[in-house]
Short mmCIF file of N, CA, C and O in Angstrom, two decimals:
data_model
loop_
_atom_site.label_atom_id
_atom_site.label_comp_id
_atom_site.label_asym_id
_atom_site.label_seq_id
_atom_site.Cartn_x
_atom_site.Cartn_y
_atom_site.Cartn_z
N MET J 1 0.84 -1.17 0.00
CA MET J 1 0.00 0.00 0.00
C MET J 1 0.89 1.24 0.00
O MET J 1 1.85 1.33 0.75
N LYS J 2 0.57 2.21 -0.89
CA LYS J 2 1.30 3.46 -0.95
C LYS J 2 0.52 4.53 -0.21
O LYS J 2 -0.70 4.59 -0.31
N VAL J 3 1.23 5.37 0.49
CA VAL J 3 0.60 6.49 1.20
C VAL J 3 1.05 7.77 0.49
O VAL J 3 2.24 8.00 0.32
N HIS J 4 0.08 8.58 0.09
CA HIS J 4 0.37 9.84 -0.57
C HIS J 4 -0.07 10.99 0.32
O HIS J 4 -1.17 10.96 0.86
N PRO J 5 0.76 12.02 0.47
CA PRO J 5 0.35 13.16 1.29
C PRO J 5 -0.77 13.94 0.62
O PRO J 5 -0.84 14.00 -0.61
N ILE J 6 -1.61 14.52 1.41
CA ILE J 6 -2.69 15.37 0.90
C ILE J 6 -2.16 16.79 0.87
O ILE J 6 -1.73 17.33 1.89
N ILE J 7 -2.19 17.40 -0.30
CA ILE J 7 -1.71 18.76 -0.45
C ILE J 7 -2.92 19.67 -0.64
O ILE J 7 -3.67 19.52 -1.60
N ILE J 8 -3.10 20.59 0.28
CA ILE J 8 -4.24 21.51 0.19
C ILE J 8 -3.94 22.62 -0.80
O ILE J 8 -4.76 22.97 -1.62
N SER J 9 -2.79 23.22 -0.73
CA SER J 9 -2.41 24.22 -1.72
C SER J 9 -0.88 24.23 -1.84
O SER J 9 -0.18 23.71 -0.99
N SER J 10 -0.43 24.78 -2.92
CA SER J 10 1.00 24.83 -3.16
C SER J 10 1.33 26.10 -3.92
O SER J 10 0.55 26.57 -4.73
N THR J 11 2.48 26.64 -3.66
CA THR J 11 2.91 27.81 -4.41
C THR J 11 3.80 27.43 -5.57
O THR J 11 4.24 28.30 -6.31
N GLU J 12 4.05 26.14 -5.75
CA GLU J 12 4.88 25.69 -6.86
C GLU J 12 4.02 24.99 -7.90
O GLU J 12 3.47 23.93 -7.66
N PHE J 13 3.91 25.62 -9.06
CA PHE J 13 3.12 25.04 -10.15
C PHE J 13 4.04 24.86 -11.35
O PHE J 13 4.96 25.65 -11.56
N ARG J 14 3.77 23.84 -12.13
CA ARG J 14 4.54 23.60 -13.34
C ARG J 14 3.67 23.94 -14.54
O ARG J 14 2.46 23.78 -14.50
N LEU J 15 4.31 24.41 -15.59
CA LEU J 15 3.58 24.75 -16.80
C LEU J 15 2.80 23.53 -17.29
O LEU J 15 3.32 22.42 -17.31
N GLY J 16 1.54 23.74 -17.61
CA GLY J 16 0.70 22.68 -18.13
C GLY J 16 -0.06 21.91 -17.07
O GLY J 16 -0.88 21.06 -17.40
N GLU J 17 0.16 22.20 -15.77
CA GLU J 17 -0.56 21.51 -14.71
C GLU J 17 -2.02 21.97 -14.65
O GLU J 17 -2.32 23.13 -14.90
N HIS J 18 -2.87 21.03 -14.29
CA HIS J 18 -4.29 21.35 -14.10
C HIS J 18 -4.45 21.98 -12.72
O HIS J 18 -3.95 21.44 -11.73
N VAL J 19 -5.17 23.10 -12.68
CA VAL J 19 -5.36 23.84 -11.44
C VAL J 19 -6.83 24.23 -11.31
O VAL J 19 -7.60 24.14 -12.28
N VAL J 20 -7.21 24.65 -10.11
CA VAL J 20 -8.58 25.10 -9.86
C VAL J 20 -8.52 26.40 -9.07
O VAL J 20 -7.66 26.57 -8.21
N ILE J 21 -9.44 27.32 -9.39
CA ILE J 21 -9.51 28.59 -8.66
C ILE J 21 -10.22 28.33 -7.34
O ILE J 21 -11.31 27.75 -7.32
N HIS J 22 -9.60 28.77 -6.26
CA HIS J 22 -10.19 28.58 -4.93
C HIS J 22 -10.35 29.94 -4.25
O HIS J 22 -9.43 30.46 -3.63
N ASP J 23 -11.53 30.55 -4.45
CA ASP J 23 -11.85 31.83 -3.83
C ASP J 23 -13.36 31.86 -3.61
O ASP J 23 -14.13 32.09 -4.55
N LEU J 24 -13.78 31.62 -2.38
CA LEU J 24 -15.20 31.52 -2.07
C LEU J 24 -15.96 32.82 -2.34
O LEU J 24 -17.18 32.80 -2.51
N ASN J 25 -15.27 33.94 -2.41
CA ASN J 25 -15.92 35.23 -2.64
C ASN J 25 -15.94 35.64 -4.11
O ASN J 25 -16.29 36.77 -4.42
N ASP J 26 -15.56 34.74 -4.98
CA ASP J 26 -15.47 35.05 -6.41
C ASP J 26 -16.37 34.11 -7.20
O ASP J 26 -16.49 32.94 -6.89
N ASP J 27 -17.00 34.63 -8.25
CA ASP J 27 -17.85 33.77 -9.08
C ASP J 27 -17.05 32.77 -9.90
O ASP J 27 -17.59 31.85 -10.48
N MET J 28 -15.72 32.92 -9.93
CA MET J 28 -14.85 31.99 -10.65
C MET J 28 -14.44 30.80 -9.78
O MET J 28 -13.73 29.92 -10.24
N HIS J 29 -14.89 30.76 -8.53
CA HIS J 29 -14.54 29.68 -7.62
C HIS J 29 -14.92 28.32 -8.21
O HIS J 29 -16.01 28.14 -8.72
N GLY J 30 -13.96 27.41 -8.19
CA GLY J 30 -14.21 26.06 -8.69
C GLY J 30 -13.92 25.86 -10.16
O GLY J 30 -13.98 24.74 -10.66
N LYS J 31 -13.61 26.92 -10.88
CA LYS J 31 -13.32 26.79 -12.31
C LYS J 31 -11.93 26.16 -12.49
O LYS J 31 -10.99 26.53 -11.81
N GLU J 32 -11.84 25.25 -13.42
CA GLU J 32 -10.57 24.58 -13.69
C GLU J 32 -9.87 25.18 -14.87
O GLU J 32 -10.49 25.72 -15.78
N GLY J 33 -8.54 25.08 -14.85
CA GLY J 33 -7.74 25.61 -15.93
C GLY J 33 -6.39 24.94 -16.00
O GLY J 33 -6.10 24.01 -15.27
N ILE J 34 -5.58 25.44 -16.91
CA ILE J 34 -4.22 24.94 -17.10
C ILE J 34 -3.26 26.07 -16.81
O ILE J 34 -3.40 27.18 -17.34
N PHE J 35 -2.29 25.81 -15.94
CA PHE J 35 -1.32 26.82 -15.51
C PHE J 35 -0.41 27.19 -16.67
O PHE J 35 0.16 26.33 -17.32
N HIS J 36 -0.26 28.52 -16.91
CA HIS J 36 0.57 28.99 -18.00
C HIS J 36 1.68 29.92 -17.57
O HIS J 36 2.43 30.41 -18.42
N GLY J 37 1.78 30.22 -16.28
CA GLY J 37 2.89 31.05 -15.84
C GLY J 37 2.50 32.04 -14.76
O GLY J 37 1.36 32.11 -14.31
N ARG J 38 3.49 32.84 -14.38
CA ARG J 38 3.31 33.84 -13.33
C ARG J 38 3.83 35.16 -13.88
O ARG J 38 4.89 35.22 -14.49
N CYS J 39 3.09 36.23 -13.66
CA CYS J 39 3.50 37.52 -14.18
C CYS J 39 2.94 38.67 -13.34
O CYS J 39 2.04 38.47 -12.54
N LYS J 40 3.47 39.85 -13.57
CA LYS J 40 2.98 41.02 -12.84
C LYS J 40 1.79 41.58 -13.60
O LYS J 40 1.87 41.86 -14.81
N HIS J 41 0.66 41.75 -12.91
CA HIS J 41 -0.55 42.27 -13.52
C HIS J 41 -0.41 43.78 -13.75
O HIS J 41 0.02 44.50 -12.86
N GLU J 42 -0.77 44.25 -14.94
CA GLU J 42 -0.59 45.65 -15.29
C GLU J 42 -1.48 46.60 -14.49
O GLU J 42 -1.08 47.70 -14.15
N VAL J 43 -2.70 46.18 -14.19
CA VAL J 43 -3.64 47.04 -13.48
C VAL J 43 -3.44 47.00 -11.99
O VAL J 43 -3.31 48.04 -11.33
N TYR J 44 -3.40 45.80 -11.42
CA TYR J 44 -3.31 45.65 -9.96
C TYR J 44 -1.89 45.79 -9.42
O TYR J 44 -1.69 45.94 -8.23
N GLN J 45 -0.89 45.72 -10.30
CA GLN J 45 0.51 45.85 -9.93
C GLN J 45 0.97 44.84 -8.89
O GLN J 45 1.78 45.13 -8.03
N ASP J 46 0.42 43.63 -8.94
CA ASP J 46 0.89 42.55 -8.08
C ASP J 46 1.11 41.31 -8.93
O ASP J 46 0.78 41.28 -10.10
N MET J 47 1.73 40.30 -8.33
CA MET J 47 2.01 39.07 -9.06
C MET J 47 0.75 38.23 -9.14
O MET J 47 0.03 38.05 -8.14
N ARG J 48 0.46 37.70 -10.32
CA ARG J 48 -0.71 36.88 -10.57
C ARG J 48 -0.31 35.65 -11.36
O ARG J 48 0.70 35.63 -12.06
N TYR J 49 -1.12 34.60 -11.24
CA TYR J 49 -0.94 33.41 -12.06
C TYR J 49 -1.82 33.52 -13.29
O TYR J 49 -2.96 33.99 -13.20
N LEU J 50 -1.31 33.11 -14.41
CA LEU J 50 -2.06 33.11 -15.65
C LEU J 50 -2.50 31.68 -15.94
O LEU J 50 -1.66 30.77 -16.03
N ILE J 51 -3.81 31.49 -16.08
CA ILE J 51 -4.32 30.16 -16.41
C ILE J 51 -5.21 30.25 -17.64
O ILE J 51 -5.79 31.29 -17.93
N LEU J 52 -5.28 29.15 -18.35
CA LEU J 52 -6.19 29.00 -19.48
C LEU J 52 -7.38 28.22 -18.99
O LEU J 52 -7.25 27.05 -18.59
N LEU J 53 -8.55 28.86 -18.94
CA LEU J 53 -9.76 28.18 -18.46
C LEU J 53 -10.16 27.07 -19.41
O LEU J 53 -10.16 27.25 -20.63
N ILE J 54 -10.52 25.93 -18.86
CA ILE J 54 -10.88 24.77 -19.67
C ILE J 54 -12.23 24.98 -20.34
O ILE J 54 -12.43 24.63 -21.50
N GLU J 55 -13.19 25.59 -19.63
CA GLU J 55 -14.55 25.68 -20.14
C GLU J 55 -14.71 26.56 -21.37
O GLU J 55 -15.56 26.32 -22.21
N ASN J 56 -13.90 27.63 -21.49
CA ASN J 56 -14.09 28.52 -22.64
C ASN J 56 -12.79 28.88 -23.36
O ASN J 56 -12.78 29.73 -24.24
N GLN J 57 -11.68 28.25 -22.96
CA GLN J 57 -10.37 28.45 -23.60
C GLN J 57 -9.94 29.92 -23.60
O GLN J 57 -9.37 30.41 -24.56
N LYS J 58 -10.23 30.64 -22.50
CA LYS J 58 -9.81 32.03 -22.35
C LYS J 58 -8.83 32.13 -21.19
O LYS J 58 -8.92 31.38 -20.22
N TYR J 59 -7.91 33.09 -21.31
CA TYR J 59 -6.92 33.29 -20.26
C TYR J 59 -7.50 34.12 -19.13
O TYR J 59 -8.33 35.01 -19.35
N HIS J 60 -7.07 33.81 -17.91
CA HIS J 60 -7.59 34.50 -16.73
C HIS J 60 -6.44 34.65 -15.73
O HIS J 60 -5.67 33.74 -15.52
N TYR J 61 -6.34 35.85 -15.14
CA TYR J 61 -5.34 36.10 -14.10
C TYR J 61 -5.93 35.78 -12.73
O TYR J 61 -7.06 36.16 -12.44
N VAL J 62 -5.17 35.08 -11.92
CA VAL J 62 -5.63 34.66 -10.59
C VAL J 62 -4.62 35.12 -9.54
O VAL J 62 -3.41 34.91 -9.72
N PRO J 63 -5.08 35.75 -8.44
CA PRO J 63 -4.15 36.10 -7.37
C PRO J 63 -3.41 34.86 -6.85
O PRO J 63 -3.96 33.75 -6.86
N GLU J 64 -2.20 35.05 -6.38
CA GLU J 64 -1.34 33.94 -6.00
C GLU J 64 -1.96 33.02 -4.94
O GLU J 64 -1.74 31.82 -4.96
N ASN J 65 -2.70 33.54 -4.01
CA ASN J 65 -3.25 32.72 -2.93
C ASN J 65 -4.53 31.99 -3.31
O ASN J 65 -5.06 31.24 -2.50
N ASN J 66 -5.03 32.19 -4.52
CA ASN J 66 -6.34 31.65 -4.89
C ASN J 66 -6.26 30.53 -5.93
O ASN J 66 -7.20 30.34 -6.69
N LEU J 67 -5.17 29.81 -5.96
CA LEU J 67 -5.02 28.74 -6.94
C LEU J 67 -4.55 27.47 -6.26
O LEU J 67 -3.69 27.53 -5.39
N MET J 68 -5.15 26.35 -6.64
CA MET J 68 -4.77 25.05 -6.08
C MET J 68 -4.58 24.04 -7.21
O MET J 68 -5.20 24.17 -8.26
N LYS J 69 -3.73 23.06 -6.95
CA LYS J 69 -3.53 21.98 -7.92
C LYS J 69 -4.72 21.04 -7.90
O LYS J 69 -5.32 20.81 -6.87
N VAL J 70 -5.05 20.50 -9.06
CA VAL J 70 -6.08 19.47 -9.15
C VAL J 70 -5.38 18.13 -8.99
O VAL J 70 -4.41 17.84 -9.67
N SER J 71 -5.85 17.34 -8.03
CA SER J 71 -5.17 16.05 -7.80
C SER J 71 -5.87 14.93 -8.52
O SER J 71 -6.95 15.01 -8.98
#
């Protein structure tokens, strides 16, 4: 029997990984996407993750604390 640790969130994402938006106060909560990188947002002037949403194939910026890996 193999035991795997449960990871609730991680700040290390690899390009192409499946991720989910985790923000209970946002209508995007629970949306899945593919991680495409990390960059500075032009409007908010903070670091954001760039994901490609699976449902509509559009890019979306997500604050760093609001992204989790899909296991």
